[in-house]
PDB file of C-alpha atoms in Angstrom:
ATOM      1  CA  MET A   1       6.435 -16.358  -5.539  1.00  0.00           C
ATOM      2  CA  ASN A   2       9.812 -18.155  -5.834  1.00  0.00           C
ATOM      3  CA  SER A   3      11.989 -15.478  -7.438  1.00  0.00           C
ATOM      4  CA  ILE A   4      14.161 -13.102  -5.401  1.00  0.00           C
ATOM      5  CA  LEU A   5      11.867 -10.271  -6.697  1.00  0.00           C
ATOM      6  CA  SER A   6       8.232 -10.622  -7.594  1.00  0.00           C
ATOM      7  CA  VAL A   7       6.786  -8.369 -10.274  1.00  0.00           C
ATOM      8  CA  GLU A   8       3.042  -8.230 -10.705  1.00  0.00           C
ATOM      9  CA  LYS A   9       1.247  -5.945 -13.121  1.00  0.00           C
ATOM     10  CA  THR A  10      -2.539  -5.049 -13.143  1.00  0.00           C
ATOM     11  CA  GLY A  11      -4.482  -1.941 -14.213  1.00  0.00           C
ATOM     12  CA  GLY A  12      -1.442   0.160 -14.878  1.00  0.00           C
ATOM     13  CA  ILE A  13       0.053  -0.680 -11.493  1.00  0.00           C
ATOM     14  CA  ALA A  14       3.166  -2.729 -10.991  1.00  0.00           C
ATOM     15  CA  THR A  15       3.870  -4.302  -7.560  1.00  0.00           C
ATOM     16  CA  LEU A  16       7.480  -5.177  -6.747  1.00  0.00           C
ATOM     17  CA  THR A  17       8.006  -7.537  -3.758  1.00  0.00           C
ATOM     18  CA  LEU A  18      11.441  -8.074  -2.330  1.00  0.00           C
ATOM     19  CA  ASN A  19      11.530 -11.813  -1.678  1.00  0.00           C
ATOM     20  CA  ARG A  20      14.296 -12.762   0.592  1.00  0.00           C
ATOM     21  CA  PRO A  21      12.235 -13.096   3.769  1.00  0.00           C
ATOM     22  CA  GLN A  22      14.734 -15.411   5.411  1.00  0.00           C
ATOM     23  CA  ALA A  23      17.388 -12.538   5.129  1.00  0.00           C
ATOM     24  CA  MET A  24      14.885  -9.770   5.971  1.00  0.00           C
ATOM     25  CA  ASN A  25      15.047  -8.823   2.284  1.00  0.00           C
ATOM     26  CA  ALA A  26      18.613  -7.588   2.597  1.00  0.00           C
ATOM     27  CA  LEU A  27      20.035  -6.327  -0.648  1.00  0.00           C
ATOM     28  CA  ASN A  28      22.581  -8.702  -1.968  1.00  0.00           C
ATOM     29  CA  ARG A  29      24.062  -8.216  -5.489  1.00  0.00           C
ATOM     30  CA  GLU A  30      21.372 -10.431  -7.050  1.00  0.00           C
ATOM     31  CA  LEU A  31      18.475  -8.467  -5.524  1.00  0.00           C
ATOM     32  CA  ARG A  32      20.020  -5.129  -6.356  1.00  0.00           C
ATOM     33  CA  GLN A  33      20.544  -6.213  -9.959  1.00  0.00           C
ATOM     34  CA  ALA A  34      16.914  -7.519 -10.170  1.00  0.00           C
ATOM     35  CA  LEU A  35      15.458  -4.285  -8.757  1.00  0.00           C
ATOM     36  CA  ALA A  36      17.463  -2.037 -11.025  1.00  0.00           C
ATOM     37  CA  GLU A  37      16.603  -4.122 -14.084  1.00  0.00           C
ATOM     38  CA  SER A  38      12.866  -4.164 -13.134  1.00  0.00           C
ATOM     39  CA  PHE A  39      12.721  -0.434 -12.685  1.00  0.00           C
ATOM     40  CA  ARG A  40      14.432   0.149 -15.987  1.00  0.00           C
ATOM     41  CA  SER A  41      12.094  -2.285 -17.684  1.00  0.00           C
ATOM     42  CA  LEU A  42       9.025  -0.595 -16.119  1.00  0.00           C
ATOM     43  CA  ALA A  43      10.325   2.882 -17.147  1.00  0.00           C
ATOM     44  CA  ASN A  44      10.110   1.693 -20.782  1.00  0.00           C
ATOM     45  CA  ASP A  45       6.684   0.037 -20.268  1.00  0.00           C
ATOM     46  CA  LYS A  46       4.191   2.866 -21.055  1.00  0.00           C
ATOM     47  CA  THR A  47       1.252   0.752 -19.614  1.00  0.00           C
ATOM     48  CA  THR A  48       2.801   1.041 -16.133  1.00  0.00           C
ATOM     49  CA  ARG A  49       1.826   4.290 -14.532  1.00  0.00           C
ATOM     50  CA  VAL A  50       2.507   3.591 -10.851  1.00  0.00           C
ATOM     51  CA  ILE A  51       4.862   1.279  -9.009  1.00  0.00           C
ATOM     52  CA  ILE A  52       4.287  -0.137  -5.479  1.00  0.00           C
ATOM     53  CA  ILE A  53       7.409  -1.594  -3.700  1.00  0.00           C
ATOM     54  CA  THR A  54       7.072  -3.722  -0.600  1.00  0.00           C
ATOM     55  CA  GLY A  55       8.791  -6.710   1.148  1.00  0.00           C
ATOM     56  CA  ALA A  56       7.901 -10.267   1.786  1.00  0.00           C
ATOM     57  CA  GLY A  57       7.762 -11.441   5.423  1.00  0.00           C
ATOM     58  CA  ARG A  58       8.297  -9.250   8.475  1.00  0.00           C
ATOM     59  CA  ALA A  59      10.779  -6.761   6.881  1.00  0.00           C
ATOM     60  CA  PHE A  60      10.600  -4.222   4.094  1.00  0.00           C
ATOM     61  CA  CYS A  61      14.296  -4.295   3.672  1.00  0.00           C
ATOM     62  CA  ALA A  62      17.143  -4.775   6.186  1.00  0.00           C
ATOM     63  CA  GLY A  63      19.614  -2.882   4.137  1.00  0.00           C
ATOM     64  CA  MET A  64      22.771  -4.169   2.267  1.00  0.00           C
ATOM     65  CA  ASP A  65      23.566  -7.765   2.804  1.00  0.00           C
ATOM     66  CA  LEU A  66      26.344  -7.309   5.397  1.00  0.00           C
ATOM     67  CA  LYS A  67      27.232 -11.161   5.291  1.00  0.00           C
ATOM     68  CA  GLU A  68      27.960 -10.853   1.562  1.00  0.00           C
ATOM     69  CA  ALA A  69      29.792  -7.564   2.056  1.00  0.00           C
ATOM     70  CA  SER A  70      31.971  -9.073   4.797  1.00  0.00           C
ATOM     71  CA  GLU A  71      33.147 -11.719   2.379  1.00  0.00           C
ATOM     72  CA  GLY A  72      34.555  -9.347  -0.211  1.00  0.00           C
ATOM     73  CA  PRO A  73      35.498  -5.772  -1.117  1.00  0.00           C
ATOM     74  CA  ALA A  74      32.952  -2.951  -1.184  1.00  0.00           C
ATOM     75  CA  ASP A  75      30.658  -3.195  -4.216  1.00  0.00           C
ATOM     76  CA  GLU A  76      30.926   0.093  -6.121  1.00  0.00           C
ATOM     77  CA  ALA A  77      28.254  -1.200  -8.520  1.00  0.00           C
ATOM     78  CA  ALA A  78      25.695  -0.493  -5.727  1.00  0.00           C
ATOM     79  CA  PHE A  79      26.095   3.210  -6.384  1.00  0.00           C
ATOM     80  CA  SER A  80      26.409   3.251 -10.138  1.00  0.00           C
ATOM     81  CA  GLY A  81      26.131   1.083 -13.302  1.00  0.00           C
ATOM     82  CA  GLU A  82      23.816  -1.758 -13.962  1.00  0.00           C
ATOM     83  CA  ALA A  83      22.912  -2.295 -10.214  1.00  0.00           C
ATOM     84  CA  ASP A  84      22.171   1.335  -9.534  1.00  0.00           C
ATOM     85  CA  VAL A  85      18.774   0.785  -7.826  1.00  0.00           C
ATOM     86  CA  ILE A  86      18.183   4.490  -6.857  1.00  0.00           C
ATOM     87  CA  GLY A  87      19.186   5.787 -10.302  1.00  0.00           C
ATOM     88  CA  ALA A  88      16.835   3.233 -11.880  1.00  0.00           C
ATOM     89  CA  MET A  89      13.999   4.436  -9.622  1.00  0.00           C
ATOM     90  CA  ALA A  90      14.702   8.077 -10.379  1.00  0.00           C
ATOM     91  CA  ALA A  91      14.371   7.243 -14.149  1.00  0.00           C
ATOM     92  CA  PHE A  92      10.791   6.004 -13.646  1.00  0.00           C
ATOM     93  CA  GLU A  93       8.563   8.976 -14.619  1.00  0.00           C
ATOM     94  CA  GLY A  94       5.494   7.886 -12.559  1.00  0.00           C
ATOM     95  CA  PRO A  95       4.990   7.851  -8.820  1.00  0.00           C
ATOM     96  CA  ILE A  96       6.552   5.151  -6.718  1.00  0.00           C
ATOM     97  CA  ILE A  97       4.602   4.094  -3.557  1.00  0.00           C
ATOM     98  CA  GLY A  98       6.594   2.465  -0.768  1.00  0.00           C
ATOM     99  CA  ALA A  99       4.408  -0.020   1.175  1.00  0.00           C
ATOM    100  CA  ILE A 100       6.553  -0.323   4.264  1.00  0.00           C
ATOM    101  CA  ASN A 101       5.534  -3.601   5.905  1.00  0.00           C
ATOM    102  CA  GLY A 102       8.210  -3.867   8.470  1.00  0.00           C
ATOM    103  CA  HIS A 103      11.812  -2.974   9.160  1.00  0.00           C
ATOM    104  CA  ALA A 104      13.371  -0.523   6.819  1.00  0.00           C
ATOM    105  CA  ILE A 105      17.008  -0.274   7.850  1.00  0.00           C
ATOM    106  CA  THR A 106      19.956   1.786   6.415  1.00  0.00           C
ATOM    107  CA  ALA A 107      19.948   1.004   2.740  1.00  0.00           C
ATOM    108  CA  GLY A 108      16.401  -0.247   3.119  1.00  0.00           C
ATOM    109  CA  PHE A 109      15.599   3.118   4.731  1.00  0.00           C
ATOM    110  CA  GLU A 110      17.251   4.747   1.728  1.00  0.00           C
ATOM    111  CA  LEU A 111      15.146   2.588  -0.635  1.00  0.00           C
ATOM    112  CA  ALA A 112      12.040   3.806   1.138  1.00  0.00           C
ATOM    113  CA  LEU A 113      13.172   7.482   0.925  1.00  0.00           C
ATOM    114  CA  ALA A 114      13.565   7.079  -2.795  1.00  0.00           C
ATOM    115  CA  CYS A 115       9.853   6.489  -3.185  1.00  0.00           C
ATOM    116  CA  ASP A 116       7.429   9.486  -3.815  1.00  0.00           C
ATOM    117  CA  ILE A 117       4.770   8.354  -1.240  1.00  0.00           C
ATOM    118  CA  LEU A 118       5.209   6.129   1.872  1.00  0.00           C
ATOM    119  CA  ILE A 119       2.395   4.191   3.506  1.00  0.00           C
ATOM    120  CA  ALA A 120       3.427   2.260   6.594  1.00  0.00           C
ATOM    121  CA  SER A 121       2.120  -0.672   8.449  1.00  0.00           C
ATOM    122  CA  THR A 122       1.778  -0.402  12.162  1.00  0.00           C
ATOM    123  CA  GLU A 123       4.667  -2.976  12.255  1.00  0.00           C
ATOM    124  CA  ALA A 124       7.017  -0.654  10.289  1.00  0.00           C
ATOM    125  CA  LYS A 125      10.230   0.524  11.868  1.00  0.00           C
ATOM    126  CA  PHE A 126      12.944   2.750  10.432  1.00  0.00           C
ATOM    127  CA  ALA A 127      16.635   2.949  11.374  1.00  0.00           C
ATOM    128  CA  ASP A 128      19.833   4.385   9.952  1.00  0.00           C
ATOM    129  CA  THR A 129      22.696   2.227  11.200  1.00  0.00           C
ATOM    130  CA  HIS A 130      25.494   3.644   9.044  1.00  0.00           C
ATOM    131  CA  VAL A 131      27.367   4.924  12.091  1.00  0.00           C
ATOM    132  CA  ARG A 132      27.002   1.437  13.677  1.00  0.00           C
ATOM    133  CA  VAL A 133      28.602  -0.374  10.645  1.00  0.00           C
ATOM    134  CA  GLY A 134      31.259   2.313   9.921  1.00  0.00           C
ATOM    135  CA  MET A 135      29.779   3.451   6.660  1.00  0.00           C
ATOM    136  CA  LEU A 136      28.458   6.598   5.154  1.00  0.00           C
ATOM    137  CA  PRO A 137      25.192   6.765   3.095  1.00  0.00           C
ATOM    138  CA  GLY A 138      25.421   6.728  -0.736  1.00  0.00           C
ATOM    139  CA  TRP A 139      21.793   6.437  -1.708  1.00  0.00           C
ATOM    140  CA  GLY A 140      20.520   9.826  -0.543  1.00  0.00           C
ATOM    141  CA  LEU A 141      19.720   9.243   3.181  1.00  0.00           C
ATOM    142  CA  SER A 142      21.794  12.179   4.481  1.00  0.00           C
ATOM    143  CA  GLN A 143      20.054  14.562   2.128  1.00  0.00           C
ATOM    144  CA  ARG A 144      16.496  13.281   1.885  1.00  0.00           C
ATOM    145  CA  LEU A 145      15.815  12.578   5.496  1.00  0.00           C
ATOM    146  CA  PRO A 146      16.568  16.137   6.727  1.00  0.00           C
ATOM    147  CA  ARG A 147      14.335  17.581   4.098  1.00  0.00           C
ATOM    148  CA  LEU A 148      11.483  15.341   5.287  1.00  0.00           C
ATOM    149  CA  ILE A 149      11.711  15.538   9.092  1.00  0.00           C
ATOM    150  CA  GLY A 150      14.061  18.463   9.676  1.00  0.00           C
ATOM    151  CA  VAL A 151      17.794  18.715  10.242  1.00  0.00           C
ATOM    152  CA  ASN A 152      17.851  18.131  14.039  1.00  0.00           C
ATOM    153  CA  ARG A 153      15.565  15.165  13.963  1.00  0.00           C
ATOM    154  CA  ALA A 154      17.592  13.657  11.127  1.00  0.00           C
ATOM    155  CA  LYS A 155      20.827  14.057  13.048  1.00  0.00           C
ATOM    156  CA  GLU A 156      19.241  12.323  16.017  1.00  0.00           C
ATOM    157  CA  VAL A 157      18.137   9.401  13.882  1.00  0.00           C
ATOM    158  CA  SER A 158      21.441   9.064  11.991  1.00  0.00           C
ATOM    159  CA  PHE A 159      23.914   9.794  14.861  1.00  0.00           C
ATOM    160  CA  THR A 160      22.260   7.194  17.237  1.00  0.00           C
ATOM    161  CA  GLY A 161      21.071   4.493  14.943  1.00  0.00           C
ATOM    162  CA  ASN A 162      17.885   4.225  16.984  1.00  0.00           C
ATOM    163  CA  PHE A 163      14.661   2.891  15.573  1.00  0.00           C
ATOM    164  CA  ILE A 164      11.666   4.984  14.769  1.00  0.00           C
ATOM    165  CA  GLY A 165       8.204   3.312  15.048  1.00  0.00           C
ATOM    166  CA  ALA A 166       5.438   3.822  12.565  1.00  0.00           C
ATOM    167  CA  GLY A 167       3.534   6.275  14.740  1.00  0.00           C
ATOM    168  CA  GLN A 168       6.499   8.451  15.386  1.00  0.00           C
ATOM    169  CA  ALA A 169       7.337   8.364  11.647  1.00  0.00           C
ATOM    170  CA  GLU A 170       3.870   9.629  10.806  1.00  0.00           C
ATOM    171  CA  ARG A 171       4.040  12.422  13.413  1.00  0.00           C
ATOM    172  CA  TRP A 172       7.312  13.529  12.046  1.00  0.00           C
ATOM    173  CA  GLY A 173       6.101  13.549   8.505  1.00  0.00           C
ATOM    174  CA  LEU A 174       8.269  10.687   7.272  1.00  0.00           C
ATOM    175  CA  VAL A 175       5.313   8.588   6.108  1.00  0.00           C
ATOM    176  CA  ASN A 176       1.991   9.798   4.731  1.00  0.00           C
ATOM    177  CA  SER A 177      -0.101   7.476   6.827  1.00  0.00           C
ATOM    178  CA  VAL A 178      -0.125   4.280   8.951  1.00  0.00           C
ATOM    179  CA  VAL A 179      -2.547   1.401   8.543  1.00  0.00           C
ATOM    180  CA  PRO A 180      -2.910  -2.069  10.042  1.00  0.00           C
ATOM    181  CA  PRO A 181      -0.787  -4.689   8.410  1.00  0.00           C
ATOM    182  CA  ASP A 182      -3.724  -6.399   6.564  1.00  0.00           C
ATOM    183  CA  GLN A 183      -4.705  -3.078   5.031  1.00  0.00           C
ATOM    184  CA  LEU A 184      -1.342  -2.023   3.822  1.00  0.00           C
ATOM    185  CA  LEU A 185      -1.435  -3.365   0.282  1.00  0.00           C
ATOM    186  CA  PRO A 186      -5.089  -2.488  -0.231  1.00  0.00           C
ATOM    187  CA  ALA A 187      -4.501   0.955   0.809  1.00  0.00           C
ATOM    188  CA  CYS A 188      -1.581   1.339  -1.474  1.00  0.00           C
ATOM    189  CA  GLN A 189      -3.450  -0.260  -4.340  1.00  0.00           C
ATOM    190  CA  LYS A 190      -6.312   2.063  -3.925  1.00  0.00           C
ATOM    191  CA  LEU A 191      -3.982   5.086  -3.835  1.00  0.00           C
ATOM    192  CA  ALA A 192      -2.205   3.732  -6.913  1.00  0.00           C
ATOM    193  CA  ALA A 193      -5.452   3.262  -8.784  1.00  0.00           C
ATOM    194  CA  ASP A 194      -6.494   6.809  -8.006  1.00  0.00           C
ATOM    195  CA  ILE A 195      -3.177   8.100  -9.423  1.00  0.00           C
ATOM    196  CA  ALA A 196      -3.320   5.779 -12.406  1.00  0.00           C
ATOM    197  CA  SER A 197      -6.779   7.137 -13.339  1.00  0.00           C
ATOM    198  CA  SER A 198      -5.195  10.496 -13.826  1.00  0.00           C
ATOM    199  CA  ASP A 199      -3.497  11.866 -17.019  1.00  0.00           C
ATOM    200  CA  PRO A 200      -0.157  10.043 -17.070  1.00  0.00           C
ATOM    201  CA  SER A 201       1.679  12.785 -18.999  1.00  0.00           C
ATOM    202  CA  VAL A 202       0.549  15.355 -16.443  1.00  0.00           C
ATOM    203  CA  ILE A 203       1.456  13.057 -13.545  1.00  0.00           C
ATOM    204  CA  ALA A 204       4.973  12.649 -14.988  1.00  0.00           C
ATOM    205  CA  ARG A 205       5.479  16.385 -15.618  1.00  0.00           C
ATOM    206  CA  TYR A 206       4.036  17.294 -12.168  1.00  0.00           C
ATOM    207  CA  LYS A 207       6.432  14.794 -10.429  1.00  0.00           C
ATOM    208  CA  ARG A 208       9.446  16.492 -12.243  1.00  0.00           C
ATOM    209  CA  LEU A 209       8.002  19.937 -11.423  1.00  0.00           C
ATOM    210  CA  ILE A 210       7.925  19.133  -7.675  1.00  0.00           C
ATOM    211  CA  ASN A 211      11.309  17.334  -7.574  1.00  0.00           C
ATOM    212  CA  GLU A 212      13.144  19.943  -9.534  1.00  0.00           C
ATOM    213  CA  GLY A 213      11.575  22.976  -7.848  1.00  0.00           C
ATOM    214  CA  TYR A 214      12.239  21.519  -4.417  1.00  0.00           C
ATOM    215  CA  GLY A 215      15.951  22.028  -4.934  1.00  0.00           C
ATOM    216  CA  MET A 216      15.484  25.717  -5.732  1.00  0.00           C
ATOM    217  CA  ASN A 217      14.819  28.723  -3.497  1.00  0.00           C
ATOM    218  CA  LEU A 218      11.240  29.812  -3.394  1.00  0.00           C
ATOM    219  CA  ASP A 219      11.439  32.660  -5.797  1.00  0.00           C
ATOM    220  CA  ASP A 220      13.245  30.598  -8.474  1.00  0.00           C
ATOM    221  CA  ALA A 221      10.863  27.726  -7.908  1.00  0.00           C
ATOM    222  CA  LEU A 222       7.772  29.960  -8.357  1.00  0.00           C
ATOM    223  CA  ASN A 223       9.261  31.421 -11.619  1.00  0.00           C
ATOM    224  CA  TYR A 224      10.023  27.925 -12.769  1.00  0.00           C
ATOM    225  CA  GLU A 225       6.516  26.711 -12.081  1.00  0.00           C
ATOM    226  CA  SER A 226       5.030  29.649 -13.978  1.00  0.00           C
ATOM    227  CA  LYS A 227       7.338  28.974 -16.967  1.00  0.00           C
ATOM    228  CA  VAL A 228       6.356  25.267 -17.083  1.00  0.00           C
ATOM    229  CA  ALA A 229       2.662  26.096 -16.677  1.00  0.00           C
ATOM    230  CA  ILE A 230       2.603  28.510 -19.611  1.00  0.00           C
ATOM    231  CA  GLU A 231       4.571  26.032 -21.789  1.00  0.00           C
ATOM    232  CA  TRP A 232       2.089  23.291 -20.865  1.00  0.00           C
ATOM    233  CA  ALA A 233      -1.024  25.491 -21.362  1.00  0.00           C
ATOM    234  CA  ALA A 234       0.094  26.138 -24.864  1.00  0.00           C
ATOM    235  CA  LYS A 235      -0.506  22.469 -25.751  1.00  0.00           C
ATOM    236  CA  ILE A 236      -4.049  22.302 -24.380  1.00  0.00           C
ATOM    237  CA  THR A 237      -7.183  22.905 -26.529  1.00  0.00           C
ATOM    238  CA  SER A 238     -10.546  24.096 -25.334  1.00  0.00           C
ATOM    239  CA  ALA A 239     -11.973  20.661 -26.165  1.00  0.00           C
ATOM    240  CA  ASN A 240      -9.422  19.054 -23.883  1.00  0.00           C
ATOM    241  CA  ILE A 241     -10.525  21.368 -21.058  1.00  0.00           C
ATOM    242  CA  ALA A 242     -14.158  20.709 -21.588  1.00  0.00           C
ATOM    243  CA  GLN A 243     -13.678  16.913 -21.413  1.00  0.00           C
ATOM    244  CA  LYS A 244     -11.423  17.102 -18.403  1.00  0.00           C
ATOM    245  CA  ARG A 245     -14.011  19.434 -16.644  1.00  0.00           C
ATOM    246  CA  SER A 246     -16.732  16.896 -17.207  1.00  0.00           C
ATOM    247  CA  ASP A 247     -14.636  14.011 -15.944  1.00  0.00           C
ATOM    248  CA  VAL A 248     -13.567  15.987 -12.786  1.00  0.00           C
ATOM    249  CA  GLN A 249     -17.198  16.869 -11.975  1.00  0.00           C
ATOM    250  CA  LYS A 250     -18.348  13.249 -12.335  1.00  0.00           C
ATOM    251  CA  ARG A 251     -15.565  12.107 -10.022  1.00  0.00           C
ATOM    252  CA  GLY A 252     -16.319  14.823  -7.516  1.00  0.00           C
ATOM    253  CA  ARG A 253     -19.986  13.842  -7.339  1.00  0.00           C
ATOM    254  CA  LYS A 254     -19.111  10.171  -6.899  1.00  0.00           C
ATOM    255  CA  GLN A 255     -16.599  10.927  -4.064  1.00  0.00           C
ATOM    256  CA  ASN A 256     -19.053  13.234  -2.224  1.00  0.00           C
ATOM    257  CA  ARG A 257     -22.119  10.995  -2.196  1.00  0.00           C
TER     258      ARG A 257
END
């Protein structure tokens, strides 16, 4: 794995590994560009149903490369254009699983929050250091974090710049689960395989349904869900339902042995 970003595909799952371990996978321009291009490419690859993103070495991602940033003006391309990583992630229709192997700091924290599901190693740590470096977030941290862990906790995290360990992150609902380091990728791969075995068109529409409804009040969201469900049901035949019912029963029997 010599490139700045490793991309491996198998069984409908693409695994992206940030590969600047000597810099704790800090996001320099080259890595941001590679990430954005990879997500756009995978969005157009209909064989890829799920993406796993992780980091090489002891960090998931230490944020923007401050050494590079200190040597020149602020890079507006980080928030738009060809190097817009978060926009490229949002354009991928399938689920994105963050395998948080170590430190996820500031922009690295935002990269994690842009995923749909987070599985953390016991070595994972999260921190928002925007107030320490004199910046404001531009990749969604100020909006996504309060929605996950609550406004007061998010303010504590962001106003102090203090670290959150994996256990606390799980208790607060920031991550789905915490596993030992050697089990992190296997756990994410198993979860990804379960997702990839489902109907990809339903997964994609379900993801949109959740994301779009989450920004509405409850009444509007329920009406929206009902409208989408009726439209979707109109496309389904009785033969489709019979086949799916058989598949679900077989899977249920297998899981409950």
